[in-house]
Coordinates of C-alpha atoms in Angstrom, one line a residue:
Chain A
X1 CA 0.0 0.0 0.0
X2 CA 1.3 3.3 -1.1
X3 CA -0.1 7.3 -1.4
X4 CA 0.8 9.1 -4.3
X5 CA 0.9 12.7 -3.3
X6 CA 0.9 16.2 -4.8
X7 CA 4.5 17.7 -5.2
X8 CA 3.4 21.2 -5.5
X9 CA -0.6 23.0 -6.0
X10 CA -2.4 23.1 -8.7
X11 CA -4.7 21.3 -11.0
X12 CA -4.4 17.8 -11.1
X13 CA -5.0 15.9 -14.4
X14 CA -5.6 11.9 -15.2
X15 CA -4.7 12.4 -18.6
X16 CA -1.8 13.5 -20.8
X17 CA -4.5 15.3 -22.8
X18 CA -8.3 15.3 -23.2
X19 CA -8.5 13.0 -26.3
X20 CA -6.3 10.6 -24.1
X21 CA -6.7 7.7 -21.8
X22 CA -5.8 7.7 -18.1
X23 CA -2.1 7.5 -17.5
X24 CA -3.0 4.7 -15.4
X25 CA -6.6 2.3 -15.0
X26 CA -6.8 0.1 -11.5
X27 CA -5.4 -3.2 -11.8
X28 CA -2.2 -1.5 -13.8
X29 CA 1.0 -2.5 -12.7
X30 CA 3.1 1.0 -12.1
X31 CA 7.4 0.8 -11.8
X32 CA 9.1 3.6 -9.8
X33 CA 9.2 6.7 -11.9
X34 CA 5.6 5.5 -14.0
X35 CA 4.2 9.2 -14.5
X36 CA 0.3 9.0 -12.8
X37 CA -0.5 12.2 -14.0
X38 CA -0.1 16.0 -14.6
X39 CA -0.2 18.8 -11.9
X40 CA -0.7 22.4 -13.4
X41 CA 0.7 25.0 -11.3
X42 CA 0.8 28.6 -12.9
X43 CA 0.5 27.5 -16.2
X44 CA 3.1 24.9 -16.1
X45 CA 3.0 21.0 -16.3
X46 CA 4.3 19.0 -13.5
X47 CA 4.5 15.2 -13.8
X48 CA 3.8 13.2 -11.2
X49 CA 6.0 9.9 -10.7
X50 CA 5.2 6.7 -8.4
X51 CA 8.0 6.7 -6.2
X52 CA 7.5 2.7 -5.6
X53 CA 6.1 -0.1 -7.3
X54 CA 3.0 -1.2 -7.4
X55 CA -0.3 -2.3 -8.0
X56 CA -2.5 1.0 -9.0
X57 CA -5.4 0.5 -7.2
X58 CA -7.1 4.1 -9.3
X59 CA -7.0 7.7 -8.2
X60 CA -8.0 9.1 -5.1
X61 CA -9.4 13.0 -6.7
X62 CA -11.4 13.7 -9.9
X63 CA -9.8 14.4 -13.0
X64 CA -9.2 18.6 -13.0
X65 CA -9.5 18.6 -9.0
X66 CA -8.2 21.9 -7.4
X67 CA -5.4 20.1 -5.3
X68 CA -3.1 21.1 -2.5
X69 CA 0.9 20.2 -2.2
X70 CA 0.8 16.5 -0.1
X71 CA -2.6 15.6 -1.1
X72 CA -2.6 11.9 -2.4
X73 CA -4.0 11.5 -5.8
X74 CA -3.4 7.6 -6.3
X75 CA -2.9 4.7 -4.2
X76 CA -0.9 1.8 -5.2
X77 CA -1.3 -1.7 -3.6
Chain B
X1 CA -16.9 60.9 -18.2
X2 CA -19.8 59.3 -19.7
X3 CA -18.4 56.0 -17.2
X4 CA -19.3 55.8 -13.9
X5 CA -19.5 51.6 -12.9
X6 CA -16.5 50.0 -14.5
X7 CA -16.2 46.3 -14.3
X8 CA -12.8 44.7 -14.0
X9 CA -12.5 41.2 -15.9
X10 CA -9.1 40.3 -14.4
X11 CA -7.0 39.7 -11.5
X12 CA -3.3 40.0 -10.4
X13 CA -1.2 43.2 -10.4
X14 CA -3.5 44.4 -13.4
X15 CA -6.7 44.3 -11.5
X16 CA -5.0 46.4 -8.7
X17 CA -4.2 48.6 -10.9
X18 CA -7.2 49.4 -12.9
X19 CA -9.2 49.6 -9.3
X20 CA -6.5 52.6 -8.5
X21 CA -7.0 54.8 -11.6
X22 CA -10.5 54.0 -11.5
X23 CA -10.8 55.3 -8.4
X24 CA -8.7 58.5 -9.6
X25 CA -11.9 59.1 -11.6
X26 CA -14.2 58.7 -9.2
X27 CA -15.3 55.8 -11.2
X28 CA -17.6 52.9 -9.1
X29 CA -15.4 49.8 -9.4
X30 CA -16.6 46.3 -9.9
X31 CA -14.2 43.7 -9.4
X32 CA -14.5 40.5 -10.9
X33 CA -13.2 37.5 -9.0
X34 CA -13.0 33.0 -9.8
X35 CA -13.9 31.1 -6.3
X36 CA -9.9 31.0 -5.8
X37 CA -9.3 34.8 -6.2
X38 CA -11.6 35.6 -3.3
X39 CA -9.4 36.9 -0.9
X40 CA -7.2 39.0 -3.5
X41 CA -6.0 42.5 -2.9
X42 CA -8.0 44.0 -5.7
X43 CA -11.3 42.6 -4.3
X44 CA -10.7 44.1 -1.4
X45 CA -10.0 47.5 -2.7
X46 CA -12.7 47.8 -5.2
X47 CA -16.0 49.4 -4.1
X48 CA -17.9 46.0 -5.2
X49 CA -17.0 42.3 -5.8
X50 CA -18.8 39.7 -8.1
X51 CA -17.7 35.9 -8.5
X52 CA -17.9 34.8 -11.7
X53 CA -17.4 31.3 -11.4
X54 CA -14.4 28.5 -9.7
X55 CA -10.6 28.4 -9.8
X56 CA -10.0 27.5 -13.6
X57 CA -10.1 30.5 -16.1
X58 CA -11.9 28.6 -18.5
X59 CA -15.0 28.4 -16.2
X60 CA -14.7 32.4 -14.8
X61 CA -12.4 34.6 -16.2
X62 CA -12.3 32.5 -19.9
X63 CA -15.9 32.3 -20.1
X64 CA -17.3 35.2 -22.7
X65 CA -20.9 34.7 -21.5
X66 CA -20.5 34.5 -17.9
X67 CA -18.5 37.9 -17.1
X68 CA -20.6 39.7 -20.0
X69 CA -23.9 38.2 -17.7
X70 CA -21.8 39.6 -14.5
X71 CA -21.2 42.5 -15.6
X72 CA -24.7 43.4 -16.8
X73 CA -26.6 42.3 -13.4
X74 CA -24.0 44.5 -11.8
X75 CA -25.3 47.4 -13.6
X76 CA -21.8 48.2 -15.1
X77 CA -21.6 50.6 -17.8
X78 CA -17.8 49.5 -19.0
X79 CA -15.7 46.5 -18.9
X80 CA -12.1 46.4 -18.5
X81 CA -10.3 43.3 -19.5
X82 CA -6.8 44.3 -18.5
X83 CA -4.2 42.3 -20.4
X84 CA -4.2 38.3 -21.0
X85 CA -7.4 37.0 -20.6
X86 CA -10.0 38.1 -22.9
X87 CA -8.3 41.1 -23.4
X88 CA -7.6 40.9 -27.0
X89 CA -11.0 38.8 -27.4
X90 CA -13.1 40.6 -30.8
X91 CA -16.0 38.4 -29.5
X92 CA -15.9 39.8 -26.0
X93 CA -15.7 43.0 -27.3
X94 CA -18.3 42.9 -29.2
X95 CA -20.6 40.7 -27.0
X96 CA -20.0 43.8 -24.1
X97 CA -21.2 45.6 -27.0
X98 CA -24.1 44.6 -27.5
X99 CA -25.1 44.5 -24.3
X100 CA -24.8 48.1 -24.1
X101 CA -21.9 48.6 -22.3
X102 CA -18.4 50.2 -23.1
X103 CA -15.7 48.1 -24.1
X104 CA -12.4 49.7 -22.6
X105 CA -10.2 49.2 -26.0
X106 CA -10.8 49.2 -29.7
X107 CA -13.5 48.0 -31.5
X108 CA -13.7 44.4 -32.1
X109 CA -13.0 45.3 -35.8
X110 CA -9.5 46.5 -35.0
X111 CA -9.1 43.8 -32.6
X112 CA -9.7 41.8 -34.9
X113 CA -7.9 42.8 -37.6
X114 CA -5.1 43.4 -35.9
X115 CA -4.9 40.3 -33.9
X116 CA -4.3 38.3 -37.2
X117 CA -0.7 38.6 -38.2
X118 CA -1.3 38.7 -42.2
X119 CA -4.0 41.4 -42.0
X120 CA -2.2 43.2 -39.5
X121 CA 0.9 43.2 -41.2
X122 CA -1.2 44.3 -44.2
X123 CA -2.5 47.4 -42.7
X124 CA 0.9 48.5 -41.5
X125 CA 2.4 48.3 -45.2
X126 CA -0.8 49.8 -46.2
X127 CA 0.1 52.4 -43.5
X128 CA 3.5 52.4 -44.8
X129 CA 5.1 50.9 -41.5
X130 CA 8.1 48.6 -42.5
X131 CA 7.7 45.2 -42.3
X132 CA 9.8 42.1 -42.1
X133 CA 11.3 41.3 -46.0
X134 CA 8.6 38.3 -46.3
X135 CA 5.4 36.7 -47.9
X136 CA 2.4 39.0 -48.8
X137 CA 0.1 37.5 -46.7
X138 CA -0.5 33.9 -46.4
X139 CA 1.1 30.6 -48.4
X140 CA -0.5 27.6 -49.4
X141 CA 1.3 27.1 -52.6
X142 CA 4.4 25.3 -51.7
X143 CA 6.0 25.7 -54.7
X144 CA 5.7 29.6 -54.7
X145 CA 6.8 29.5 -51.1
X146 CA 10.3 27.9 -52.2
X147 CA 10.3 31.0 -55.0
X148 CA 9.3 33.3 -52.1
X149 CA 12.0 32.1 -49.8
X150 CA 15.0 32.3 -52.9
X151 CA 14.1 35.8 -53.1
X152 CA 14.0 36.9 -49.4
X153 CA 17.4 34.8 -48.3
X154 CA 18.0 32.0 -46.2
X155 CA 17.7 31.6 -42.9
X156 CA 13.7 32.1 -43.5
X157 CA 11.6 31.7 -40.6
X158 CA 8.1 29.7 -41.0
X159 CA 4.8 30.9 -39.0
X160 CA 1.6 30.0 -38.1
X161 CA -0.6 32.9 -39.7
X162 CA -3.1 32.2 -36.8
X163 CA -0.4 31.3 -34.1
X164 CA 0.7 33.5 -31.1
X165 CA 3.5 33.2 -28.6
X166 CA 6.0 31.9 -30.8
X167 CA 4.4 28.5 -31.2
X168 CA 4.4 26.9 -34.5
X169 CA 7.6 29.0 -35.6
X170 CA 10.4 27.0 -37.7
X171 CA 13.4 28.3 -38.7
X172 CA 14.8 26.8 -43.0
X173 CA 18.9 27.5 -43.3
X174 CA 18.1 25.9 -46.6
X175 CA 15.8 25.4 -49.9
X176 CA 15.4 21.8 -48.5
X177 CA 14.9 22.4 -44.8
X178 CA 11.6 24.4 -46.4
X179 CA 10.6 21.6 -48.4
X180 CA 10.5 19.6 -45.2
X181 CA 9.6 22.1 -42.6
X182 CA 6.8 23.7 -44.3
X183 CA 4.3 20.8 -44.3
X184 CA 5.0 20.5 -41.0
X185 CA 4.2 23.7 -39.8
X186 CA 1.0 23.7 -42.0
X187 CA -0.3 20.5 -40.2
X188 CA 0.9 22.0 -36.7
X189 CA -1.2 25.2 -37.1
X190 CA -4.6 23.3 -38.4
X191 CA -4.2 21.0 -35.0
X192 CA -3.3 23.8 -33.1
X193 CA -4.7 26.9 -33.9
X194 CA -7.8 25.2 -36.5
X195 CA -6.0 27.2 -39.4
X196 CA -3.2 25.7 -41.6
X197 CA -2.2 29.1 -43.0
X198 CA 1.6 30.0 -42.9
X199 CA 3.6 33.0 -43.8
X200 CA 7.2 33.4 -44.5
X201 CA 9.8 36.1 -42.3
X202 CA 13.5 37.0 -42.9
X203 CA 15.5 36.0 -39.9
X204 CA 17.1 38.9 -38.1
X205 CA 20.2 37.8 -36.5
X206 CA 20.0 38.9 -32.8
X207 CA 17.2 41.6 -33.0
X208 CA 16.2 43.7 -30.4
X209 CA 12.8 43.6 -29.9
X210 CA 11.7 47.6 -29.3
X211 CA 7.8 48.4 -29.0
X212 CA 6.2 52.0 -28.7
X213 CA 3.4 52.8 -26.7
X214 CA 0.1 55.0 -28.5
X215 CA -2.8 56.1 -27.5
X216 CA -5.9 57.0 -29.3
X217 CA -9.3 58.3 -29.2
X218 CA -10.6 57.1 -32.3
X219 CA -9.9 59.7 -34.6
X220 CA -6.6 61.0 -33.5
X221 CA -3.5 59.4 -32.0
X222 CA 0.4 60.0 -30.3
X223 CA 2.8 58.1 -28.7
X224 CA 4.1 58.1 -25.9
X225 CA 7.6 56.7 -26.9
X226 CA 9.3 53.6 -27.1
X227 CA 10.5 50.7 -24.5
X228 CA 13.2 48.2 -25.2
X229 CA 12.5 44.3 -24.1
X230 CA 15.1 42.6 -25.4
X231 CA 15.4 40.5 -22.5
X232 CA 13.5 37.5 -23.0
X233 CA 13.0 34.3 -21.8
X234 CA 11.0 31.3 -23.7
X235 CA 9.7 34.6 -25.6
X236 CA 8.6 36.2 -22.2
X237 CA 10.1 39.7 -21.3
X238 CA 11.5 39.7 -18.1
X239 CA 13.4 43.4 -18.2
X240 CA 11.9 46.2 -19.9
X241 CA 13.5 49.3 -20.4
X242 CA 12.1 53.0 -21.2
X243 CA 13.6 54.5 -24.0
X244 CA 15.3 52.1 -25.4
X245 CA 18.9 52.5 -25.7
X246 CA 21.2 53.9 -27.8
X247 CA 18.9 54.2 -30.6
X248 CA 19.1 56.8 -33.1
X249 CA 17.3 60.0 -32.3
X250 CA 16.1 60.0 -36.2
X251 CA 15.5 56.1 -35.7
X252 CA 13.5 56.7 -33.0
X253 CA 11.4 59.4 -34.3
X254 CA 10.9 57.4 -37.5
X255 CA 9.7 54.2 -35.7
X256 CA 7.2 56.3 -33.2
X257 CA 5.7 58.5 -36.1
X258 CA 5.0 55.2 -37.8
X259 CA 3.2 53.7 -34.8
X260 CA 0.9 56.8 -34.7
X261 CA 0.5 56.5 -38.4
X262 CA -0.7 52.8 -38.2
X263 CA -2.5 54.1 -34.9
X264 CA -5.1 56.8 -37.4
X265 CA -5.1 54.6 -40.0
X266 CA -7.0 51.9 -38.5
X267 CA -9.0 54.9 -35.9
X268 CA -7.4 53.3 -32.9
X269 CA -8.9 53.8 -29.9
X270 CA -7.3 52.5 -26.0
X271 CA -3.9 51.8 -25.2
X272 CA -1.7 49.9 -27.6
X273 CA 1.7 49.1 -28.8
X274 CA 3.2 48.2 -32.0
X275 CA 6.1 46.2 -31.8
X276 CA 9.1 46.0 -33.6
X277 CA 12.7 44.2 -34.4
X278 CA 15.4 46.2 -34.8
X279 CA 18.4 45.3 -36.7
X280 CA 21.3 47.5 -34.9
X281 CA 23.5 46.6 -37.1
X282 CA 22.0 47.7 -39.8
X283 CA 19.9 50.5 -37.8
X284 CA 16.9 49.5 -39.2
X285 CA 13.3 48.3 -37.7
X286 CA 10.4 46.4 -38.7
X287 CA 7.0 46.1 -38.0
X288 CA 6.3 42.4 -36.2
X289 CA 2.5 42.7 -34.2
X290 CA 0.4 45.0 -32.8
X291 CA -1.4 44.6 -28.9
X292 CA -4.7 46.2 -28.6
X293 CA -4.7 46.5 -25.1
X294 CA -2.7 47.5 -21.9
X295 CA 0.8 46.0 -21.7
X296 CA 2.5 44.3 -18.3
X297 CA 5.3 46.8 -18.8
X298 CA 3.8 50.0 -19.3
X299 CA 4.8 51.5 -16.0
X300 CA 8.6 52.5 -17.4
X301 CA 6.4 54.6 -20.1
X302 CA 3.8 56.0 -17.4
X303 CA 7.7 57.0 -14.8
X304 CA 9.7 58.7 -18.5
X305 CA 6.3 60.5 -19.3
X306 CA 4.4 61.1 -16.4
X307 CA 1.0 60.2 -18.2
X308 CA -1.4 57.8 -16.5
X309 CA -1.8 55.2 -19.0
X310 CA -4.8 53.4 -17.6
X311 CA -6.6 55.9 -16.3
X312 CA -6.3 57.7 -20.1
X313 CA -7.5 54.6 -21.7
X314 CA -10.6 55.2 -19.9
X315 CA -11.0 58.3 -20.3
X316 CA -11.0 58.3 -24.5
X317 CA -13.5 55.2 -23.5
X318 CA -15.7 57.3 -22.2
X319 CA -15.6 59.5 -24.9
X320 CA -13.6 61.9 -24.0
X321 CA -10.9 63.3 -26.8
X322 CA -7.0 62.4 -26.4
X323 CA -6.1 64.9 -23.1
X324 CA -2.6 65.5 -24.5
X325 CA -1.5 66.7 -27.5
X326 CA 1.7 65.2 -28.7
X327 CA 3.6 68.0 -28.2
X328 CA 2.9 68.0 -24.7
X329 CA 4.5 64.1 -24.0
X330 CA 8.5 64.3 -23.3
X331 CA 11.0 61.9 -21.9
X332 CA 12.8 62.8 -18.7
X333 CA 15.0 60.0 -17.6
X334 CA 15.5 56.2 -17.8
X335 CA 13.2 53.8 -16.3
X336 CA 13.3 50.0 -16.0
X337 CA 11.0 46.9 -14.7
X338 CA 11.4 43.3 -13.8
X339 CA 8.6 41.1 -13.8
X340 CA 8.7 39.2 -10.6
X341 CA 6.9 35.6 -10.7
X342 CA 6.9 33.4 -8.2
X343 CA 9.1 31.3 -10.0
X344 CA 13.0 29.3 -8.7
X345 CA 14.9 30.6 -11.2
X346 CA 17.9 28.2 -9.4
X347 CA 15.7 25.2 -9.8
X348 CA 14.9 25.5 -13.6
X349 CA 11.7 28.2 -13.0
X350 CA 9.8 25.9 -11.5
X351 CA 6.6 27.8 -10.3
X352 CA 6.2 28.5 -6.1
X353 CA 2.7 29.5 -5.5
X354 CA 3.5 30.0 -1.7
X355 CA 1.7 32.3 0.9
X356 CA 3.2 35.5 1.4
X357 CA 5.0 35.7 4.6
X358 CA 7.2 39.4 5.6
X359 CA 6.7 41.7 3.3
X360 CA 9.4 44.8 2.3
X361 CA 8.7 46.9 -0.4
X362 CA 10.5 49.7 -1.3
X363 CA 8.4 52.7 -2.5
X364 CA 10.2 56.2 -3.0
X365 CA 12.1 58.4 -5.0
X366 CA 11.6 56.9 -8.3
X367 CA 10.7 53.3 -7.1
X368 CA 7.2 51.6 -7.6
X369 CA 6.2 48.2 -7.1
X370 CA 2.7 47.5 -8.9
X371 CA 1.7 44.7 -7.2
X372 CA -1.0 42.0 -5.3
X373 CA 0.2 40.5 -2.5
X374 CA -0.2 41.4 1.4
X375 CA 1.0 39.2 4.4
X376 CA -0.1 36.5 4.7
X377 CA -2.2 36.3 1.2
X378 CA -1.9 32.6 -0.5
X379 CA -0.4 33.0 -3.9
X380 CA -3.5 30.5 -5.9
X381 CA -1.5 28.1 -8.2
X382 CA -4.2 28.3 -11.1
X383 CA -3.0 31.6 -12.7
X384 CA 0.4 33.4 -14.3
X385 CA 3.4 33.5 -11.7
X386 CA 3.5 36.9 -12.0
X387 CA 3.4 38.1 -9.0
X388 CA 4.4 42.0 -9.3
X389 CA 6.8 44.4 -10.8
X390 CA 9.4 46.5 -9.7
X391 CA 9.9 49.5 -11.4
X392 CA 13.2 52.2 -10.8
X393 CA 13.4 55.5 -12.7
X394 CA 16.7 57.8 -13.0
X395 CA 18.1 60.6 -14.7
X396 CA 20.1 57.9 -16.9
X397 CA 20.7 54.2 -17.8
X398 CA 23.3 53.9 -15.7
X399 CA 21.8 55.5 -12.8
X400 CA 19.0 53.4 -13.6
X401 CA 20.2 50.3 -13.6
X402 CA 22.2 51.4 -10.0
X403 CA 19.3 52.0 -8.7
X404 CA 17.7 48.8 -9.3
X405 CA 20.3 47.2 -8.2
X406 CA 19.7 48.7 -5.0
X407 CA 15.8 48.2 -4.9
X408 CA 16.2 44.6 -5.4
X409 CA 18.1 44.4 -2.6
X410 CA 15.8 46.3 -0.4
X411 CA 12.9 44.1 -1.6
X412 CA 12.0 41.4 0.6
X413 CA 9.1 39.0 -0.4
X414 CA 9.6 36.0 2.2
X415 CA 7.5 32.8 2.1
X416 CA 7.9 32.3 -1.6
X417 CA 11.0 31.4 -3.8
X418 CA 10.9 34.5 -7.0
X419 CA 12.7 35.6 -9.5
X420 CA 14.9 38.4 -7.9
X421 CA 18.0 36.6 -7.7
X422 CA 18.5 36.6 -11.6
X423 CA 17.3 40.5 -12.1
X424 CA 20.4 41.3 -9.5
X425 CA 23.0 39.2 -11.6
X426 CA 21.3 40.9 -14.5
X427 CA 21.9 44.0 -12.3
X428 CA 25.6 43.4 -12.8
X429 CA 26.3 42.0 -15.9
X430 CA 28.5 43.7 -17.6
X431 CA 26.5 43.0 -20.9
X432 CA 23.2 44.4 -19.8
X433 CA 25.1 47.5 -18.5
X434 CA 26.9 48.1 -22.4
X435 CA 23.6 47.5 -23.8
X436 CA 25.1 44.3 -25.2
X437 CA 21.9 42.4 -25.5
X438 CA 19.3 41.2 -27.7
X439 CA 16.2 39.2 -28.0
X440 CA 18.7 35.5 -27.9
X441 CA 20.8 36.7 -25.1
X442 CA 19.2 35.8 -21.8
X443 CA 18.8 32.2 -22.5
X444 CA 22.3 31.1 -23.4
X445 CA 23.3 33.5 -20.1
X446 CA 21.3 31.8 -18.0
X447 CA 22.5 28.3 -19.8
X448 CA 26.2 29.7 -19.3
X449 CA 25.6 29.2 -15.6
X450 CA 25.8 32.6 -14.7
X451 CA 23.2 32.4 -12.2
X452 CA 24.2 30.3 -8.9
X453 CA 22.9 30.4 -5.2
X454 CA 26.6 32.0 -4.5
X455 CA 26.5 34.7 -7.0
X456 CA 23.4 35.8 -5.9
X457 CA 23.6 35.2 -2.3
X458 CA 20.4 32.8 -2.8
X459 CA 18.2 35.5 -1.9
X460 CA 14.5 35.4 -2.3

């Protein structure tokens, strides 16, 4: 079991883009440095990495949540 | 003043300072805010607050029909969009428009028409403004572009006709880097921008990038002279200079009268600035865009000239004719700005939306700081890191640049990493100081190393 938090503020994103899938569905397997997703913070794209492997067991805001640095976004199992 | 409610449709430093010259007026002020702006300075300072919608601009400060709504069941009479934004919207312009209130800028026409780069660049040769040696308008002939591109010289730059912010540019050294790059930048501009057109630019080698402020009621224009931003970074100014330097008094006076020319000849009315390149070298300049609306660096005009930019925009909104004649504008002095954005510059720029702790600002004899932070105010993270700018003005350059040398080292913003530490190594370059720079210079300085924690004391 694993959090996947915030590194900074900002809005957090699922998706690379809006035409594409989720960086990550439940049930993926994630390595140590798998991006999870996208935090925008003044206009500039921060990528967010597991730090361990995993299990993803799916993210823990909605896609375009306002977030706060050290909130977690994903879980891993 | 046929205004007396004024509704602001932005936020920051700009915000701020609309509310202020507003308030010179005696204009009602309505400040526009997104669920995350609530506690901002400018709401507190304006006579009335409305929120328009949450934290992301596309929902609030974005969204066309929402702040036109706001505006109206606030009873404003005029909108002002400040700059970003729907500031250089023609559809929001008109849309205030129609709704019977007073759109603080051009018409949407001139918007318009000067927010695409062919047609704009059209009305300044028609204006007879020099423009960049390149294609009359757009290019969808391939074969005519490889003609085009003999007969301007290589290196030839390729641009998205609908593109902004330097996206979508490509540079061909050669008759086959066009054959391969041009495609590419067609297909980038349809995905991007929904519009494949491109147009063709000779490449100035390091050009400085010099713009000059006008003003205009409609009918008649002046300017207020020019500003240098030559200092750049991913094609953001981060210096800005007023007048620029070392230019040639008959240079100068060529390239202002031909912003006021282009000004009448499309019946400007508002604040704008036409920008230009200039090749030193070769002492000459050319006509690149036009910005029909209030700039981020006007304040080194408003401390050389002593006009009130924002306040006059207003004004001619209202109705009112141009208050100055051109006669009546002079420059005493040198003034300069940096943008400060909450921003690491020692950790690649990475943004620092932090809550403001101690707070020193310096604020006399010749320094300003246009700004929106208090202690303890949280910096939101969904908007532009700008977070203020410091402005110094002397008798000269030199004493200039001394001088903000010095305010940037009175200037204390704790709680939140910025972007002070490289305006003081900027402060002493020798480079900056000679006037050695141009719009490629910052980034291979800053890639040169020649901003570390020691150099700079790691001050925030």
């Amino acid at each position: 079991m694993a959090d996947i938090q915030s590194p900074v503020p900002g809005t957090f994103y699922h998706r690379p883009s809006p035409e594409d899938p989720a960086f990550k569905s439940t049930g993926d397997s994630v390595a140590v440095g798998d991006t999870v997703g996208l935090v925008e913070v003044m206009k500039s794209f921060i990528e967010v990495q597991a730090e361990a492997a995993g299990t993803f067991d799916g993210y823990s805001v909605d896609n375009e949540a306002a977030v706060s640095a050290g909130d977690v976004l994903a879980t891993l199992k | 003043m046929s205004i007396q409610r004024l509704f602001i449709a932005n936020r920051g430093e700009i915000a701020v300072r609309i509310v202020r010259a507003a308030q010179s007026l005696g204009i009602h002020t309505i400040q526009a805010h997104s669920e995350a702006d609530t506690d901002m300075l400018a709401v507190r300072m304006a006579d009335q607050a409305v929120c328009i919608g949450p934290a992301q601009a596309a929902k609030s400060y974005l969204d066309v029909d929402r702040v036109v709504q706001a505006a109206m069941d606030a009873g404003a009479d005029a909108v002002h969009p400040g700059y970003g934004f729907l500031a250089e919207s023609p559809r929001f312009a008109r849309a205030i428009e129609k709704a019977g209130m007073i759109f603080v800028g051009p018409s949407a026409d001139t918007i318009e028409r000067m927010g695409d780069k062919v047609s704009a660049r059209q009305a300044a040769e028609a204006a007879g403004v020099p423009v960049v040696p390149g294609s009359d308008g757009r290019i969808d002939d391939m074969d005519h572009a490889a003609d085009l591109a003999g007969q301007i010289g290589y290196p030839v730059m390729i641009k998205a006709s609908a593109g902004g912010g330097g996206r979508g540019i490509r540079i061909a050294d050669t008759p086959e880097d066009l054959t391969k790059l041009a495609p590419q930048a067609r297909q980038e501009a349809q995905a991007a921008f929904g519009d494949g057109g491109i147009y063709l630019e000779k490449v100035i080698p390091q050009p400085r990038h010099i713009e000059v402020q006008i003003m205009g009621d409609g009918t008649d224009a002046v300017h207020c002279f020019e500003r240098e931003c030559s200092l750049q970074r991913r094609r953001q100014k981060v210096w800005e200079e007023a007048p620029a330097f070392d230019l040639p008094e008959p240079t100068r006076e060529a390239m202002c009268q031909s912003a006021v020319d282009l000004a009448r000849a499309v019946g400007y009315r508002g604040a704008g600035t036409i920008e230009y390149l200039y090749d030193a070298a070769a002492d000459e300049f050319y006509f690149i865009e036009m910005n029909t609306r209030i700039q981020v660096e006007h304040p080194v005009t408003e401390m050389v000239t002593g006009l009130d930019l924002v306040a006059m925009m207003i004004r001619v909104a209202g109705g009112e004719p141009l208050p100055v004649a051109q006669s009546d504008i002079h420059l005493t002095g040198h003034a300069i700005e940096v943008r400060l954005n909450a921003e690491d510059p020692l950790n690649k720029f990475m943004p620092f939306p932090g809550v403001v702790g101690t707070l020193v600002l310096p604020e006399s004899g010749g320094i300003r700081v246009d700004h929106f932070l208090y202690e303890g105010y949280q910096i939101p993270p969904f908007y532009d890191s700008l977070i203020g700018k410091l402005i110094v003005h002397a008798p000269t350059r030199e004493a200039a640049i001394d001088k903000m040398a010095t305010a940037l080292e009175a200037i204390s913003i704790n709680g939140l990493k910025t972007t002070i530490p490289m305006h003081k190594a900027l402060a002493q370059s020798p480079d900056v100081r000679a006037g050695r720079v141009h719009t490629q210079w910052l980034e291979p300085w800053l890639d040169a190393g020649n901003l570390t924690t020691d150099q700079t004391g790691g001050a925030s």
